[in-house]
PDB file of C-alpha atoms in Angstrom:
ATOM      1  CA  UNK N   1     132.816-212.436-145.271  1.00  0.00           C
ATOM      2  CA  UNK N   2     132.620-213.978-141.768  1.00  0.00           C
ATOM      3  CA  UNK N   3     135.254-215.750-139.890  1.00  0.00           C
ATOM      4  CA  UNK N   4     134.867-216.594-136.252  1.00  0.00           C
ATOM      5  CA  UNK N   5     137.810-217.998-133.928  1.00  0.00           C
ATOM      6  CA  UNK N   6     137.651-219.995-130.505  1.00  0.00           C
ATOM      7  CA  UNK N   7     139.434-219.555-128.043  1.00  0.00           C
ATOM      8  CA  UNK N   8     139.092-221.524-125.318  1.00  0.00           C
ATOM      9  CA  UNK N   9     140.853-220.988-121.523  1.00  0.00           C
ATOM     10  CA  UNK N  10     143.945-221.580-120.313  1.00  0.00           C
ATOM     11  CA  UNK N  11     144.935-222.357-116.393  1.00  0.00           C
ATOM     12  CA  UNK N  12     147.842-220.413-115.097  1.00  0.00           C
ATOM     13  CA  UNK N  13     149.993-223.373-114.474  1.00  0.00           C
ATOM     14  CA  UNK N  14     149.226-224.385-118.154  1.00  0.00           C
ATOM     15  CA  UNK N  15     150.319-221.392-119.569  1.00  0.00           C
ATOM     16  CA  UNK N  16     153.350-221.219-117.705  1.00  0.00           C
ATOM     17  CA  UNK N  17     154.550-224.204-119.396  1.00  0.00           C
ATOM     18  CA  UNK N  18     154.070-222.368-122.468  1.00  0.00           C
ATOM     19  CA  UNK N  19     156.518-221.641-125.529  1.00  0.00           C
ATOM     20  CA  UNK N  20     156.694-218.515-127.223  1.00  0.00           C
ATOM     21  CA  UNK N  21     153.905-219.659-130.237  1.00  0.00           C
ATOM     22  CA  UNK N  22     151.666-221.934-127.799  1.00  0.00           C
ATOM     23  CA  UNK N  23     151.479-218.439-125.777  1.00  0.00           C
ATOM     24  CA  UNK N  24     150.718-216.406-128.955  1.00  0.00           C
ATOM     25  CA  UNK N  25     148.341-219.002-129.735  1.00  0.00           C
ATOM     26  CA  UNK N  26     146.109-218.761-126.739  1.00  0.00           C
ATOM     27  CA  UNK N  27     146.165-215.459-126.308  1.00  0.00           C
ATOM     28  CA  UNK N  28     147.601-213.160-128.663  1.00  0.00           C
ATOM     29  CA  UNK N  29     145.241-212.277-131.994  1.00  0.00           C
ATOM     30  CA  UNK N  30     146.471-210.572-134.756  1.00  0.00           C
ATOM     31  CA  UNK N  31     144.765-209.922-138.285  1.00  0.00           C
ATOM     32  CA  UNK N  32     141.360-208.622-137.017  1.00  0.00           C
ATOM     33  CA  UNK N  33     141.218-206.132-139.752  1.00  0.00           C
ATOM     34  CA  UNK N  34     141.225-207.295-143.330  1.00  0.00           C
ATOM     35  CA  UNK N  35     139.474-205.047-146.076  1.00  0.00           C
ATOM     36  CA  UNK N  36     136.040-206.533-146.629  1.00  0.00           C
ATOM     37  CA  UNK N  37     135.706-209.399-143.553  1.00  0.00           C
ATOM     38  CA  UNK N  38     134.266-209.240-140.386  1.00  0.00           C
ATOM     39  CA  UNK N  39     136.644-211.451-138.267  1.00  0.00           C
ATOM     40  CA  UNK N  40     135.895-212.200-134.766  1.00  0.00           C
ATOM     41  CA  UNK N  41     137.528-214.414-131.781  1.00  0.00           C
ATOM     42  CA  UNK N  42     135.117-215.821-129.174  1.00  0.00           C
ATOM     43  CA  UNK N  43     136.988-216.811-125.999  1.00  0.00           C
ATOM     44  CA  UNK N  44     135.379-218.592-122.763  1.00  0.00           C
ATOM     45  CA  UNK N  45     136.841-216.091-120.928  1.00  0.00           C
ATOM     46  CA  UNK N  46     133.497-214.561-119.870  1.00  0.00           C
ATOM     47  CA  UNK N  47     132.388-215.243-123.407  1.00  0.00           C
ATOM     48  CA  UNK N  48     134.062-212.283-124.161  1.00  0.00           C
ATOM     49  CA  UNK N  49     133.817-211.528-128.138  1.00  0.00           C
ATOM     50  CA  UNK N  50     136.976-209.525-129.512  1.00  0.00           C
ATOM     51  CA  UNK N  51     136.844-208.814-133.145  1.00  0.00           C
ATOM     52  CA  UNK N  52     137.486-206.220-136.352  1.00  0.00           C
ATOM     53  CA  UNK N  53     134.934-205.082-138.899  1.00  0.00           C
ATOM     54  CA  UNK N  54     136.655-203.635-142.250  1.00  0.00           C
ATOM     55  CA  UNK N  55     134.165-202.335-144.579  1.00  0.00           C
ATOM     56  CA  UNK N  56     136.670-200.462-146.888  1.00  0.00           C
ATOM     57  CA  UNK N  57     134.326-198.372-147.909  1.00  0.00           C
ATOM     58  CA  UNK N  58     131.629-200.939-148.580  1.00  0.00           C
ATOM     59  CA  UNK N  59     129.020-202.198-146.374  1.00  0.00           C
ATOM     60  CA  UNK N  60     129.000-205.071-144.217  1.00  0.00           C
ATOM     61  CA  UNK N  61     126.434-207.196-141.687  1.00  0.00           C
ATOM     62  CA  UNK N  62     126.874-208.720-139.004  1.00  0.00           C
ATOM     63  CA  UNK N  63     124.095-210.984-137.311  1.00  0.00           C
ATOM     64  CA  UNK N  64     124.251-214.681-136.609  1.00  0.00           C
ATOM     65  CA  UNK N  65     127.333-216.008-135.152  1.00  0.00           C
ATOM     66  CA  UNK N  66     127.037-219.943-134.619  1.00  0.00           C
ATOM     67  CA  UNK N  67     129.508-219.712-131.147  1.00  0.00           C
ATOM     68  CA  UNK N  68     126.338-217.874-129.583  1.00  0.00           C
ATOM     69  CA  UNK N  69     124.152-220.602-129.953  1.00  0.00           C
ATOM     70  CA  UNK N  70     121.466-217.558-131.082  1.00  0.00           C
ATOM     71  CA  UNK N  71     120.007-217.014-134.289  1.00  0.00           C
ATOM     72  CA  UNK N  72     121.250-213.239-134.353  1.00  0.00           C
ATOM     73  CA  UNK N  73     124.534-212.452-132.244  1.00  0.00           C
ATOM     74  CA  UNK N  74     122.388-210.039-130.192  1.00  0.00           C
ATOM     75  CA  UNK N  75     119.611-211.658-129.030  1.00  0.00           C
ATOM     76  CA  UNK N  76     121.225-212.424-126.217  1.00  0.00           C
ATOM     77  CA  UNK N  77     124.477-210.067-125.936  1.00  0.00           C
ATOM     78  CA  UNK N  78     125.429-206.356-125.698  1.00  0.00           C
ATOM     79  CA  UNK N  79     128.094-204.821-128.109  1.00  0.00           C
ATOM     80  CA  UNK N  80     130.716-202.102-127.906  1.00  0.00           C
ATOM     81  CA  UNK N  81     132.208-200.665-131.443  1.00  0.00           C
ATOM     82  CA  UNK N  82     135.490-198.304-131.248  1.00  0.00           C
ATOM     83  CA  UNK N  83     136.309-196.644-134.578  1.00  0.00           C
ATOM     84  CA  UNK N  84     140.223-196.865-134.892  1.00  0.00           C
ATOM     85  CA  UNK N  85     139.941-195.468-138.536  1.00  0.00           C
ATOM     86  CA  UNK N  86     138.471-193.028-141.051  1.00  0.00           C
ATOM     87  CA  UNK N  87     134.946-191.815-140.734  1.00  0.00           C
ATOM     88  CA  UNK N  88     132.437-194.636-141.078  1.00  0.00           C
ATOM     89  CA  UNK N  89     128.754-195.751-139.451  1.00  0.00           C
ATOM     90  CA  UNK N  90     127.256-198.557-137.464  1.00  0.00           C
ATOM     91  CA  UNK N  91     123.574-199.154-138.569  1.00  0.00           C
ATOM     92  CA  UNK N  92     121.560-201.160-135.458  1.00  0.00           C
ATOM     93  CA  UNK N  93     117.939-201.132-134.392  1.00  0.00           C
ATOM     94  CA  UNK N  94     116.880-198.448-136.954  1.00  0.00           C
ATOM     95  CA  UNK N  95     119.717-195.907-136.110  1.00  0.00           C
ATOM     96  CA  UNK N  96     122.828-195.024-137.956  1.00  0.00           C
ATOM     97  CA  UNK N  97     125.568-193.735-135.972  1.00  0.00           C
ATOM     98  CA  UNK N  98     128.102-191.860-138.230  1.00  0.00           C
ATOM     99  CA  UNK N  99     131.716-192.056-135.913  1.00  0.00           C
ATOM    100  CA  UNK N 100     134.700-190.482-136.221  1.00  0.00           C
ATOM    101  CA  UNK N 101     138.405-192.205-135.723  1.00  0.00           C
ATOM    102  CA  UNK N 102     137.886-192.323-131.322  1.00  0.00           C
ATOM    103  CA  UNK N 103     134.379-192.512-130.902  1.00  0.00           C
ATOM    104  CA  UNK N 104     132.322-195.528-129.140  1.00  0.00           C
ATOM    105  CA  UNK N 105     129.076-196.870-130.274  1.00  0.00           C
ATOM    106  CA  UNK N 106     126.711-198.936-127.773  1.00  0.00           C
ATOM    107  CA  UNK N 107     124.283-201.458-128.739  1.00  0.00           C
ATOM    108  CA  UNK N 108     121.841-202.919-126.154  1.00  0.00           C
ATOM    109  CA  UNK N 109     120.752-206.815-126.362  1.00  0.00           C
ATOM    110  CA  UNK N 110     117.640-207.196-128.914  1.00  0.00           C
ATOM    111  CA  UNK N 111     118.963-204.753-131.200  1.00  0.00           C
ATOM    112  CA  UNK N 112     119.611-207.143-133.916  1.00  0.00           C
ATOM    113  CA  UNK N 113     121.771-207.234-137.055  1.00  0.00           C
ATOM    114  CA  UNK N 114     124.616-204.545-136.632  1.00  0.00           C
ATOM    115  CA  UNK N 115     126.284-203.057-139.806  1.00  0.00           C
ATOM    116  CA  UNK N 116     129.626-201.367-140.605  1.00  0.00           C
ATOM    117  CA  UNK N 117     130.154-198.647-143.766  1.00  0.00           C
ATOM    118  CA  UNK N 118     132.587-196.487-144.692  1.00  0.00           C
ATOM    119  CA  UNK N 119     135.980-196.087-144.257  1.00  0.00           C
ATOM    120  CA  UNK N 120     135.845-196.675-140.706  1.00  0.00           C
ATOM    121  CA  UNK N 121     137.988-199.546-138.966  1.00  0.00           C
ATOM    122  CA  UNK N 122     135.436-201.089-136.443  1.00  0.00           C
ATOM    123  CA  UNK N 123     136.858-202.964-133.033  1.00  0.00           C
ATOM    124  CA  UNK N 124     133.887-205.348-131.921  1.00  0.00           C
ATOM    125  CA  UNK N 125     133.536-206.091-128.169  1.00  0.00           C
ATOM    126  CA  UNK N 126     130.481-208.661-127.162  1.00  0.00           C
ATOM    127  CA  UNK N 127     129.678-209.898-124.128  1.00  0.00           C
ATOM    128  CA  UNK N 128     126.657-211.945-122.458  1.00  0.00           C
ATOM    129  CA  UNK N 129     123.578-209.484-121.712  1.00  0.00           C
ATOM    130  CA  UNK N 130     120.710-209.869-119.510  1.00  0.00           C
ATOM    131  CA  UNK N 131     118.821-206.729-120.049  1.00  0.00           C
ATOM    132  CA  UNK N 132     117.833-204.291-122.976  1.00  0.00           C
ATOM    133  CA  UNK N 133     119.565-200.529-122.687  1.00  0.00           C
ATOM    134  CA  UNK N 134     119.634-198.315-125.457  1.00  0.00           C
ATOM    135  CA  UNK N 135     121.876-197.722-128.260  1.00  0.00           C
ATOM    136  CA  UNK N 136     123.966-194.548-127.672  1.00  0.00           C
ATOM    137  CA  UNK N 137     127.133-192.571-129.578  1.00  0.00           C
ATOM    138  CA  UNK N 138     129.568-191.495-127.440  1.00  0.00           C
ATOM    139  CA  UNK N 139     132.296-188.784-128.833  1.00  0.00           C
ATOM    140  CA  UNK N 140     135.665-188.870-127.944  1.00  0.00           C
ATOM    141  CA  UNK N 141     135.217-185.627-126.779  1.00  0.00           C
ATOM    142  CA  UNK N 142     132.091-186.746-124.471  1.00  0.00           C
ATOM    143  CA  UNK N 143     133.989-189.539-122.672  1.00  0.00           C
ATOM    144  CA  UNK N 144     135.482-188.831-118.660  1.00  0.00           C
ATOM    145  CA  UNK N 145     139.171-188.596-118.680  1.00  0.00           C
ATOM    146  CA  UNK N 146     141.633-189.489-116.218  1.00  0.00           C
ATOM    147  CA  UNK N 147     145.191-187.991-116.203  1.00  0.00           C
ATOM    148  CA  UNK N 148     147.476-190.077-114.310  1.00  0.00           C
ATOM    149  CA  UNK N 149     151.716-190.721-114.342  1.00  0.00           C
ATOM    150  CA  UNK N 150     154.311-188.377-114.847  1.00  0.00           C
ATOM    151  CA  UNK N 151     157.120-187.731-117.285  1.00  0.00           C
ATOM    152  CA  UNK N 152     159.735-189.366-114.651  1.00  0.00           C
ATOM    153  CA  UNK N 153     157.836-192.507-114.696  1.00  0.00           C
ATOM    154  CA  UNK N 154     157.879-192.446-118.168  1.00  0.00           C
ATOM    155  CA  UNK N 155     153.966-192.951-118.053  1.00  0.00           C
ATOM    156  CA  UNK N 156     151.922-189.939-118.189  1.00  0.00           C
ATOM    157  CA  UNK N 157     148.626-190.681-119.993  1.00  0.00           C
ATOM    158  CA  UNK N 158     144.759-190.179-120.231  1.00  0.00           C
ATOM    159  CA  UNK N 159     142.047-192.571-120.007  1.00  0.00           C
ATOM    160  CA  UNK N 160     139.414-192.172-121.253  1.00  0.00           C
ATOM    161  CA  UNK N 161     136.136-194.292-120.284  1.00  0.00           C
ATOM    162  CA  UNK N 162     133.372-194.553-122.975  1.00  0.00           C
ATOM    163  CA  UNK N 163     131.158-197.421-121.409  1.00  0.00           C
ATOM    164  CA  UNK N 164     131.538-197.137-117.526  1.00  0.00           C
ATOM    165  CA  UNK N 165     129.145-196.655-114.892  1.00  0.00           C
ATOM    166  CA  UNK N 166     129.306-192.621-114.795  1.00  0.00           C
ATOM    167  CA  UNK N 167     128.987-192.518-118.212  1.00  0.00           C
ATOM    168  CA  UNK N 168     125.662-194.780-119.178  1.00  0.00           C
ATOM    169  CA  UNK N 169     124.393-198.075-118.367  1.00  0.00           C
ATOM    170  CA  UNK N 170     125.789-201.337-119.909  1.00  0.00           C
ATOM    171  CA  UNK N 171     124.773-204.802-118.935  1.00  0.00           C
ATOM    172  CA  UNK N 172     128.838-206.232-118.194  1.00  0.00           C
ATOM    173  CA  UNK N 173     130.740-204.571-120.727  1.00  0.00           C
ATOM    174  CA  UNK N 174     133.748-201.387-119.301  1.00  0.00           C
ATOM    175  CA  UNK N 175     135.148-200.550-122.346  1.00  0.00           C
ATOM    176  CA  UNK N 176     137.601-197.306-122.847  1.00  0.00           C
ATOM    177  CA  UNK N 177     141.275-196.695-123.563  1.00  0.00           C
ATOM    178  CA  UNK N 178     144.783-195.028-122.698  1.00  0.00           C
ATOM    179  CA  UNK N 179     146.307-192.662-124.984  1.00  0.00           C
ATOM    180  CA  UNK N 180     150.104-191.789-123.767  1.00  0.00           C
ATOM    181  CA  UNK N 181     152.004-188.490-123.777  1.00  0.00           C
ATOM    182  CA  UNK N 182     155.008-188.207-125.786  1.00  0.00           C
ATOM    183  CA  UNK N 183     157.883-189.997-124.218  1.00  0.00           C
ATOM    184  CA  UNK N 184     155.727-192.233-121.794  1.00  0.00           C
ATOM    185  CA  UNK N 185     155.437-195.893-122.807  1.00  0.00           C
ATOM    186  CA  UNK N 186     154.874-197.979-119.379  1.00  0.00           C
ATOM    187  CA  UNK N 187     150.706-198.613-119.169  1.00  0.00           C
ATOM    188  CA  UNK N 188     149.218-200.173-116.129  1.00  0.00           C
ATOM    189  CA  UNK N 189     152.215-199.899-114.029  1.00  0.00           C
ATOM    190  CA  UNK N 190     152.411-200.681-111.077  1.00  0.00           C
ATOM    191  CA  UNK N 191     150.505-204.205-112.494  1.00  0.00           C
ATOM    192  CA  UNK N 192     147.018-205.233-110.571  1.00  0.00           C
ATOM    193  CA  UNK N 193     144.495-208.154-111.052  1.00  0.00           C
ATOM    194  CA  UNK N 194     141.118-208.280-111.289  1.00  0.00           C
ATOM    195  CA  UNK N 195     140.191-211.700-110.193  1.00  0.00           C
ATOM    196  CA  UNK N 196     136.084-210.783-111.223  1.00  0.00           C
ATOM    197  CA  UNK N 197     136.664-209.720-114.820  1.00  0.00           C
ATOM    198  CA  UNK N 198     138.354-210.847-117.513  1.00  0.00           C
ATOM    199  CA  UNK N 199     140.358-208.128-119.859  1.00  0.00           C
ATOM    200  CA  UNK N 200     141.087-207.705-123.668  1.00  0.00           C
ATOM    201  CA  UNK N 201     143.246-205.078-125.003  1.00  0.00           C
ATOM    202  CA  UNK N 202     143.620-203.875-128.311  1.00  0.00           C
ATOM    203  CA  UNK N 203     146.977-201.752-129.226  1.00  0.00           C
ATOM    204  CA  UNK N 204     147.259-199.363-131.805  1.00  0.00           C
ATOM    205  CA  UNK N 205     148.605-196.031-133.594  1.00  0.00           C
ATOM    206  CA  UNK N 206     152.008-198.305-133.368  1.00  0.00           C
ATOM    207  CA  UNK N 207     154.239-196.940-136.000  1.00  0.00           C
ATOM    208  CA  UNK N 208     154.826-199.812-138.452  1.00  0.00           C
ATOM    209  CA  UNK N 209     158.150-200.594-136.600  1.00  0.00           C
ATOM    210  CA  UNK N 210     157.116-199.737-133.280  1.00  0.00           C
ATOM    211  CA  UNK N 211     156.198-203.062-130.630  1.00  0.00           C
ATOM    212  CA  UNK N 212     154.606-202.919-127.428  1.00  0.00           C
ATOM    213  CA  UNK N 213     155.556-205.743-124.816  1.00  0.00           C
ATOM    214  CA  UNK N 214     152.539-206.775-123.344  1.00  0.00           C
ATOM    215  CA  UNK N 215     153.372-208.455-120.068  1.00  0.00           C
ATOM    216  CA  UNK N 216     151.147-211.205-118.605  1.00  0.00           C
ATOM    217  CA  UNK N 217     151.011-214.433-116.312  1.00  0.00           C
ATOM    218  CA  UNK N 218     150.694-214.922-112.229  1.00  0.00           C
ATOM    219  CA  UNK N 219     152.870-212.093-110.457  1.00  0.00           C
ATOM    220  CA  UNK N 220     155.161-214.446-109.328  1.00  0.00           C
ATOM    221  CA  UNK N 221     155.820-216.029-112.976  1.00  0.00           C
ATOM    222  CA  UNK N 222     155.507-213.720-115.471  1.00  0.00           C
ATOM    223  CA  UNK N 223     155.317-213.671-119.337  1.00  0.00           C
ATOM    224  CA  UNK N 224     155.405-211.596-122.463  1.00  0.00           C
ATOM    225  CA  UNK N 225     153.855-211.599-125.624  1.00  0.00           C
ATOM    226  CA  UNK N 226     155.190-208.856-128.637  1.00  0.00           C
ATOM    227  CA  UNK N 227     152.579-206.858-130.118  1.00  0.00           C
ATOM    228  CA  UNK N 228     152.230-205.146-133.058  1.00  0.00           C
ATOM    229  CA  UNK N 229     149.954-202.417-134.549  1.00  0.00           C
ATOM    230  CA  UNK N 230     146.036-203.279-134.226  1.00  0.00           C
ATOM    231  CA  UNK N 231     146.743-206.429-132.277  1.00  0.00           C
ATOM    232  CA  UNK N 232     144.832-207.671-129.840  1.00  0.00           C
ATOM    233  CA  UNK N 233     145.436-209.888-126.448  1.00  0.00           C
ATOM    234  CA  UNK N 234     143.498-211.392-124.295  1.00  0.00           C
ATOM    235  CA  UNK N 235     143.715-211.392-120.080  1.00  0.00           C
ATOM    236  CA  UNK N 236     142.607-213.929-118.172  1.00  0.00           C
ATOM    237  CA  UNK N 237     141.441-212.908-114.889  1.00  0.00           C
ATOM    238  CA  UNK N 238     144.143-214.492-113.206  1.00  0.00           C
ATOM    239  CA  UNK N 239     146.920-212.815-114.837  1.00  0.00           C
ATOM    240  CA  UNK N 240     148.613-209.317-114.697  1.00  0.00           C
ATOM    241  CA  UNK N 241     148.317-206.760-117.506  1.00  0.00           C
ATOM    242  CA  UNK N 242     150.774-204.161-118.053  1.00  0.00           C
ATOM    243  CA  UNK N 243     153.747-203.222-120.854  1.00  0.00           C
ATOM    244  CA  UNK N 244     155.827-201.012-122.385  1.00  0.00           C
ATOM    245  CA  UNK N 245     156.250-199.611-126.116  1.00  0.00           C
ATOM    246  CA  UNK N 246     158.902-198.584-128.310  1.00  0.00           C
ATOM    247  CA  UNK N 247     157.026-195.403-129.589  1.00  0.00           C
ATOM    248  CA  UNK N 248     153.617-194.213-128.731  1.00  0.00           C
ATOM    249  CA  UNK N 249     150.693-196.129-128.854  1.00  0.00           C
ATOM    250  CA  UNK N 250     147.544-196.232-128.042  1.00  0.00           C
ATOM    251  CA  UNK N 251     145.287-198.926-126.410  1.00  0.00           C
ATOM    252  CA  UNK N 252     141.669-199.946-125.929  1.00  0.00           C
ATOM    253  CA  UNK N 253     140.937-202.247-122.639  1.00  0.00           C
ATOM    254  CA  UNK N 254     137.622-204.101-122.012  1.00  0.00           C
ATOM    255  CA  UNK N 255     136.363-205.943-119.389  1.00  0.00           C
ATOM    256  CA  UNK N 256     133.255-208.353-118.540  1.00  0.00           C
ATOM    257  CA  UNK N 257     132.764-210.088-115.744  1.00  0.00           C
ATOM    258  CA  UNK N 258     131.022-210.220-111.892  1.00  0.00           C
ATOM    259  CA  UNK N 259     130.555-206.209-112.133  1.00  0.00           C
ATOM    260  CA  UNK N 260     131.314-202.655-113.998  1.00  0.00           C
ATOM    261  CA  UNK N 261     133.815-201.042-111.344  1.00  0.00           C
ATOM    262  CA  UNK N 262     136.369-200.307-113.121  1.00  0.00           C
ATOM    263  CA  UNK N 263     137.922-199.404-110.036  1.00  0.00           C
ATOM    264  CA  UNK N 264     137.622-202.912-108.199  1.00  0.00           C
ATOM    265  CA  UNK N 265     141.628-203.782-109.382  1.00  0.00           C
ATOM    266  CA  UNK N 266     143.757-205.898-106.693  1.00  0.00           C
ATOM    267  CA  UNK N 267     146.923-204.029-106.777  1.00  0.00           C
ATOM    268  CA  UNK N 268     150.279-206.127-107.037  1.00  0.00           C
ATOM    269  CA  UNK N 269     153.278-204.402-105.250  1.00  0.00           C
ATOM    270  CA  UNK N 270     156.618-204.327-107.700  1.00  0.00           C
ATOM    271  CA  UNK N 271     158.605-206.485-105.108  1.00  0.00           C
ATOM    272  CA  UNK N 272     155.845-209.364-106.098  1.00  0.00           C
ATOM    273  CA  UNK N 273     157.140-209.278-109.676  1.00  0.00           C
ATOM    274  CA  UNK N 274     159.702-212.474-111.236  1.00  0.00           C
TER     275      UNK N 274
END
């Protein structure tokens, strides 16, 4: 089973006029992963495609998707798959890739229909494609990490980047994520913007009680939106991106846009904050 969600964008001065729900509306998306569906959200930020594939042990396909105005979701796009789950495989272009829970499967434009098996929980990142690359598995083990924060600061953490420059070719998609040590919760902190590229993130290994409070909006007016465990957000290019946690988490941030540097960020000092 398919289901496919628009989003479309939202102006900062729009969403600062926004209630609680209208702001969970626009950019907050919950339920990705239901046992048995493939359920996707395609946003007009950079036609960024955020979704969850759940095959429970089954199998399931993925191919044409009427938002792209394609007859197979690829023709025209690149993909990114995190496993968040049990063991599992993506099937594309005559490979299978069998992934563990942390690994990162790439899938060039042209590869055509994509499918999810096993046990696996499958995050789905899409994006506009101009050129062919390769398909590729990349471990969790395999990907360039990045310690940064300290204990005081209550955000020590890796990163680790799956789908960046240094690591293999991709067409607009950065893709990695941010594991924390224990008794760090602040991510992205001091905030930045990248006025280029849009971002999505997707938190998770929440404890069923746990939230994270994703914070968003212009520097100067900012907002919040609660998050639970596997939920997704989406960041519009104009607005900050950072939070904070109850317990540990984990979370997966991808970006598409003008270019792949994941180090072109305009940095917003804390006295800029309300």
């Amino acid at each position: 089973m398919l289901t496919v969600e628009t989003r479309h964008a939202v102006d900062p001065a729009s969403a600062e006029r926004m209630g609680t729900q209208e702001l969970r509306g626009a950019f907050h998306a919950g339920g990705l992963f239901r046992d048995g569906e493939i359920r996707l959200v395609y946003t007009h930020y950079d036609r960024m495609m955020i979704g969850g594939a759940t095959p429970a042990g089954g199998a399931l396909t993925l191919d044409h998707v009427a938002q792209t105005g394609t007859p197979g979701v690829l023709d025209r796009r690149e993909m990114a798959v995190v496993n968040i789950g049990a063991a599992g495989a993506v099937a594309a272009c005559d490979e299978t890739f069998a992934m563990e829970k942390g690994d990162v499967v790439y899938i060039g434009m042209g590869a055509g229909p994509v499918t999810f098996s096993g046990e696996g929980r499958f995050y789905i990142l899409s994006a506009p494609a101009h050129r062919a690359i390769p398909a590729r598995l990349v471990r969790l083990s395999d990907a360039k990490q990045i310690r940064l924060g300290s204990p005081e600061a209550a955000n020590e953490r890796t990163i680790y980047q799956f789908i960046v420059p240094e690591a293999g070719p991709s067409c607009q998609l950065v893709v990695g994520y941010t594991k924390f040590e224990p008794g760090s919760v602040w991510n992205t902190m001091p905030a930045h913007l990248h006025d280029r590229r849009m971002e999505a993130y997707l938190y998770f290994d929440l404890a069923d009680d746990a939230r994270v409070f994703h914070m968003m909006g212009r520097p100067e007016e900012t907002r919040h939106i609660v998050m639970r465990n596997e939920e997704a957000v989406l960041s519009p290019a104009w607005s900050i991106h950072c939070g904070a946690g109850t317990g540990p988490y984990t979370f997966i941030w991808a970006m598409a846009g003008d270019n792949v540097d994941y180090r072109d960020v305009d940095m917003v000092a804390m006295e800029t904050l309300a």
